[in-house]
C-alpha positions as a LaTeX table, in Angstrom:
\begin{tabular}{lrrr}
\hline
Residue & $x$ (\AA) & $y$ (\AA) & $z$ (\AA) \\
\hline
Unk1 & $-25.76$ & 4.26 & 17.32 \\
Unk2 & $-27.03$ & 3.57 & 14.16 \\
Unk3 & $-25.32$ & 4.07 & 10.80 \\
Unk4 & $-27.33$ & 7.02 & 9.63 \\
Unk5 & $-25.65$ & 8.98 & 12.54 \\
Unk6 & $-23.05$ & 9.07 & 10.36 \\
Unk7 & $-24.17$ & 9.50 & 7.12 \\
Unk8 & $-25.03$ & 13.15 & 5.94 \\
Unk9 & $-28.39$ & 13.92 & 5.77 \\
Unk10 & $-30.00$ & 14.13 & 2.20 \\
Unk11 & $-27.24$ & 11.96 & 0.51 \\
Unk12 & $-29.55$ & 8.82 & $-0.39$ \\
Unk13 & $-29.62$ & 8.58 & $-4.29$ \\
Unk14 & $-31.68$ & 6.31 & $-6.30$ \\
Unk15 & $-31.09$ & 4.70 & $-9.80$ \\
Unk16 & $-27.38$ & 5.05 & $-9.75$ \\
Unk17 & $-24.92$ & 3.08 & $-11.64$ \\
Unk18 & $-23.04$ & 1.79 & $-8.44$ \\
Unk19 & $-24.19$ & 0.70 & $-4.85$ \\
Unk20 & $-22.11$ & 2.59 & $-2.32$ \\
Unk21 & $-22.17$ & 3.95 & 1.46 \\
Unk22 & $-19.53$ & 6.92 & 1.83 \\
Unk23 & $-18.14$ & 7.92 & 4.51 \\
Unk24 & $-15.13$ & 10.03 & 6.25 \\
Unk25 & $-12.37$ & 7.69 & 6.29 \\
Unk26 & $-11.85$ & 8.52 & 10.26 \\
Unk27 & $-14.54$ & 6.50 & 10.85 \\
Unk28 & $-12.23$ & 3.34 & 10.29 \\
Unk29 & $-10.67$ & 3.97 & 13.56 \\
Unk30 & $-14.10$ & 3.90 & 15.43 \\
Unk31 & $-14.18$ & 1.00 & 17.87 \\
Unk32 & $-16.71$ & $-0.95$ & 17.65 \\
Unk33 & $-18.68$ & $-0.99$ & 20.89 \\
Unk34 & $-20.27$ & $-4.27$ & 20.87 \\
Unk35 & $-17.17$ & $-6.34$ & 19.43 \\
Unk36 & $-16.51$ & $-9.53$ & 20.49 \\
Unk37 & $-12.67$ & $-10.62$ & 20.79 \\
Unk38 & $-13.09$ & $-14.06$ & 20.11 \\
Unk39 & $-15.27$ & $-13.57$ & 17.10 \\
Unk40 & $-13.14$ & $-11.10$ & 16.01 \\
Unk41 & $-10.07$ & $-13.56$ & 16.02 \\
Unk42 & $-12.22$ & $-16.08$ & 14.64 \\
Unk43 & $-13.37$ & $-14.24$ & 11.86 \\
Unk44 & $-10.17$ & $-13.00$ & 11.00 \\
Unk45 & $-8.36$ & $-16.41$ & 10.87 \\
Unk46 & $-11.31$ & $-17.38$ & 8.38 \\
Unk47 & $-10.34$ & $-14.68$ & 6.07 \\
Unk48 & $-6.29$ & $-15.78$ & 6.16 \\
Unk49 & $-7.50$ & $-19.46$ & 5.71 \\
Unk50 & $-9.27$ & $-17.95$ & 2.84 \\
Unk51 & $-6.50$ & $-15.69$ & 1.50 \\
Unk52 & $-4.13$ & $-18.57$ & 1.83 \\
Unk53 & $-6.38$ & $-21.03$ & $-0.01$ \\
Unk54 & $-6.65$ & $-18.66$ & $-2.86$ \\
Unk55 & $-3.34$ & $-20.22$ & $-4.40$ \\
Unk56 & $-2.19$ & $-16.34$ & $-4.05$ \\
Unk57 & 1.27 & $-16.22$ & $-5.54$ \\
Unk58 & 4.24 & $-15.25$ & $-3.17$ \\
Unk59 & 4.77 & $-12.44$ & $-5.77$ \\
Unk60 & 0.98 & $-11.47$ & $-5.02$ \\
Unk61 & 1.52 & $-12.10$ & $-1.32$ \\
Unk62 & 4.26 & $-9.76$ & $-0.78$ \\
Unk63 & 2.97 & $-6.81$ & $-2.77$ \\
Unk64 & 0.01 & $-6.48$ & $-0.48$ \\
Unk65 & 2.09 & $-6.55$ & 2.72 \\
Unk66 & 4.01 & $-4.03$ & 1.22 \\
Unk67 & 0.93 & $-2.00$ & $-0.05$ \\
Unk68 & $-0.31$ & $-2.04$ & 3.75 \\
Unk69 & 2.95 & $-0.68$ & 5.16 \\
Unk70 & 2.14 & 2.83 & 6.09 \\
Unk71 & 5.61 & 4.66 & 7.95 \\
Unk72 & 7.90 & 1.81 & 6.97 \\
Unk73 & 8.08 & $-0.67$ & 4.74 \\
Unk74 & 9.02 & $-4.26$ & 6.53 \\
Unk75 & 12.48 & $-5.64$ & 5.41 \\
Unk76 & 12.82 & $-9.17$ & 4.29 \\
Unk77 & 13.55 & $-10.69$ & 7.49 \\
Unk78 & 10.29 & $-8.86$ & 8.77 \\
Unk79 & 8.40 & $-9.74$ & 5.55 \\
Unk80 & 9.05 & $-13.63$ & 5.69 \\
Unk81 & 8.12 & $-13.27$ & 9.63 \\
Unk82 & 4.46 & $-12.11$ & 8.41 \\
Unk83 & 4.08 & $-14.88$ & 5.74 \\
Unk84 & 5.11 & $-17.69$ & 8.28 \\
Unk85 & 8.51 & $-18.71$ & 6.29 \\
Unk86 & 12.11 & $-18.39$ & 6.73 \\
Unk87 & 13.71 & $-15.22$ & 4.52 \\
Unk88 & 15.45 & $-17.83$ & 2.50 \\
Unk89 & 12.46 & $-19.94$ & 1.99 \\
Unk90 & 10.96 & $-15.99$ & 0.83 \\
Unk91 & 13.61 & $-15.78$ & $-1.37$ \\
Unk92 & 13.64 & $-19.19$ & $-3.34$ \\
Unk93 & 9.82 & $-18.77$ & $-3.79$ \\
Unk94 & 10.20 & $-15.54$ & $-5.35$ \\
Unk95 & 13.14 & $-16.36$ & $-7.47$ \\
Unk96 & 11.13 & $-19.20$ & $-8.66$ \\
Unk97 & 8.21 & $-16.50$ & $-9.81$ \\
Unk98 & 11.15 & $-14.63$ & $-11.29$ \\
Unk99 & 10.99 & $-11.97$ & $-9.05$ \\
Unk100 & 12.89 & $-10.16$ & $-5.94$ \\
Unk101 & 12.23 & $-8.67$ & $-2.68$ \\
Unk102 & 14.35 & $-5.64$ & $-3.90$ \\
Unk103 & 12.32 & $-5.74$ & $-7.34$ \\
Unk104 & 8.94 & $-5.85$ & $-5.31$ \\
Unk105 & 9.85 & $-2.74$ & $-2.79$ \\
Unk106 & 11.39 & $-0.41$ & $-5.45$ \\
Unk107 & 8.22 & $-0.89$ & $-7.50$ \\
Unk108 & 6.13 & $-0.07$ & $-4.70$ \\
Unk109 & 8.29 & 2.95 & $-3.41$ \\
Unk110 & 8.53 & 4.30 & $-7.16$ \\
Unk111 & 4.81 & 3.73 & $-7.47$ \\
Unk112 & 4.13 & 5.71 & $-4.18$ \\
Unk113 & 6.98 & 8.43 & $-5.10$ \\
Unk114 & 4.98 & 9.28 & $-8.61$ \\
Unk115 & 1.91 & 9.27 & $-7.07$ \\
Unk116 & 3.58 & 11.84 & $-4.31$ \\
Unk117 & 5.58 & 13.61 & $-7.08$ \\
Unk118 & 2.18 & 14.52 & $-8.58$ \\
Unk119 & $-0.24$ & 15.26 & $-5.76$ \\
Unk120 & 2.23 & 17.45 & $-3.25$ \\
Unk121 & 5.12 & 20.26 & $-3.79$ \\
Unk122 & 6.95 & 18.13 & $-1.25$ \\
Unk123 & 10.97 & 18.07 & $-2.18$ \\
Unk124 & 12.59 & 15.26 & $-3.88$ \\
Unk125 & 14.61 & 14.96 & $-0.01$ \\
Unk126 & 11.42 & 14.79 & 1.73 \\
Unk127 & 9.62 & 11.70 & $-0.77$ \\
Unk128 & 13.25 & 10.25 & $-0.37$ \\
Unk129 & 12.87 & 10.18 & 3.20 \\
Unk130 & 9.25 & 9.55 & 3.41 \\
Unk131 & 9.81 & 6.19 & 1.42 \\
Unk132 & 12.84 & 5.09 & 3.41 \\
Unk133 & 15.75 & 5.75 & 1.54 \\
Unk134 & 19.16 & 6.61 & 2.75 \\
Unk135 & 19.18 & 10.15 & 0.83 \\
Unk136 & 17.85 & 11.78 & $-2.07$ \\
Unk137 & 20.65 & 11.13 & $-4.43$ \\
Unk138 & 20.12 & 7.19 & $-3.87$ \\
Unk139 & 16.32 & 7.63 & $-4.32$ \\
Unk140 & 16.90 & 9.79 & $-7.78$ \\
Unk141 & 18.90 & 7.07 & $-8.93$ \\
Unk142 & 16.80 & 4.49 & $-8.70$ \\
Unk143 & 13.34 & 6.45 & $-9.71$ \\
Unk144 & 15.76 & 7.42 & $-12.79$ \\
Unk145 & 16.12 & 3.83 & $-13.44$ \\
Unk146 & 12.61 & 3.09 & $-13.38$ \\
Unk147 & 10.88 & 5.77 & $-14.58$ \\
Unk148 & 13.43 & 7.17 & $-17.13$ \\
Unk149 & 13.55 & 10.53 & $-16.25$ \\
Unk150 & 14.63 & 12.15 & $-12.43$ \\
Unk151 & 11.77 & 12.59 & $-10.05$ \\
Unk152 & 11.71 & 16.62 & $-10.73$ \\
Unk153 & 11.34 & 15.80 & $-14.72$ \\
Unk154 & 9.02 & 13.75 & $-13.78$ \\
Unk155 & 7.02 & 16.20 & $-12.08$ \\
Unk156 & 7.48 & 18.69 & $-14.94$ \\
Unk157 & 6.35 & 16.54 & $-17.34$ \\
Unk158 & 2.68 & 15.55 & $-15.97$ \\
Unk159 & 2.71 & 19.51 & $-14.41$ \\
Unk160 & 2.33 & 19.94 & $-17.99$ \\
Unk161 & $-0.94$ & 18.30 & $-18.91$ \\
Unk162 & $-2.65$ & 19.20 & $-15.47$ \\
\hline
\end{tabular}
């Protein structure tokens, strides 16, 4: 099958600013009918050499596990298991970058609840639950102590200039 099967007819534009092929997002899940495993596993140990050889900070390492995690954020145990070091070693390295698992996941939970808190009507219970928090009183808390205001002033405040 070839890949203007799935590109809308009439959509090829000339003297644009950017290069890009779009596409609906499903089509990530396609499998890819002539894949080859061992190429495959090849290929991707080449791009971890790569990623690893990029001096990448553990800071820098961390936030994009934690960017990736779709239902559930990993905890620290499960975090150090995907970088290939002990959760103490984890913890060391990212004291020694000044830095925190805790720091790291409440940043990217309070960057995912903003971007939630603006996009849906979904209750402050639901985002609480959605980014793994016990309830929605703990969750206020902390978005309160990062963003400054409670998650529904939050919302009332960009509401405004929308």
């Amino acid at each position: 099958t070839s890949l203007a099967t799935y590109l809308q007819p009439n959509t090829t534009l000339f003297n644009q600013p950017d290069t890009k092929i779009v596409f609906p997002k499903s089509h990530l899940d396609l499998k890819i009918k002539s894949g080859h495993q061992p190429t495959f596993d090849y290929l991707v140990a080449q791009c971890e050499k790569v990623i690893d050889d990029t001096g990448l900070s553990m800071v820098d390492k961390v936030r994009g596990l934690l960017l990736k995690a779709e239902d559930k954020f990993p905890s620290q145990q499960e975090l150090a298991g995907l970088l290939s070091v002990s959760s103490r070693t984890l913890s060391r390295q990212l004291s020694a970058e000044g830095c925190t698992y805790r720091f790291l996941l409440d940043q990217e939970r309070m960057s995912r609840a903003k971007q939630i808190l603006l996009e849906t009507d979904f209750t402050v219970t639901n985002i609480a639950l959605q980014l793994n928090f016990t309830d929605a009183s703990h969750f206020s808390k902390v978005f309160k102590r990062y963003a400054g205001v409670t998650p529904l002033n939050y919302r009332a405040m960009y509401a405004e200039y929308s």
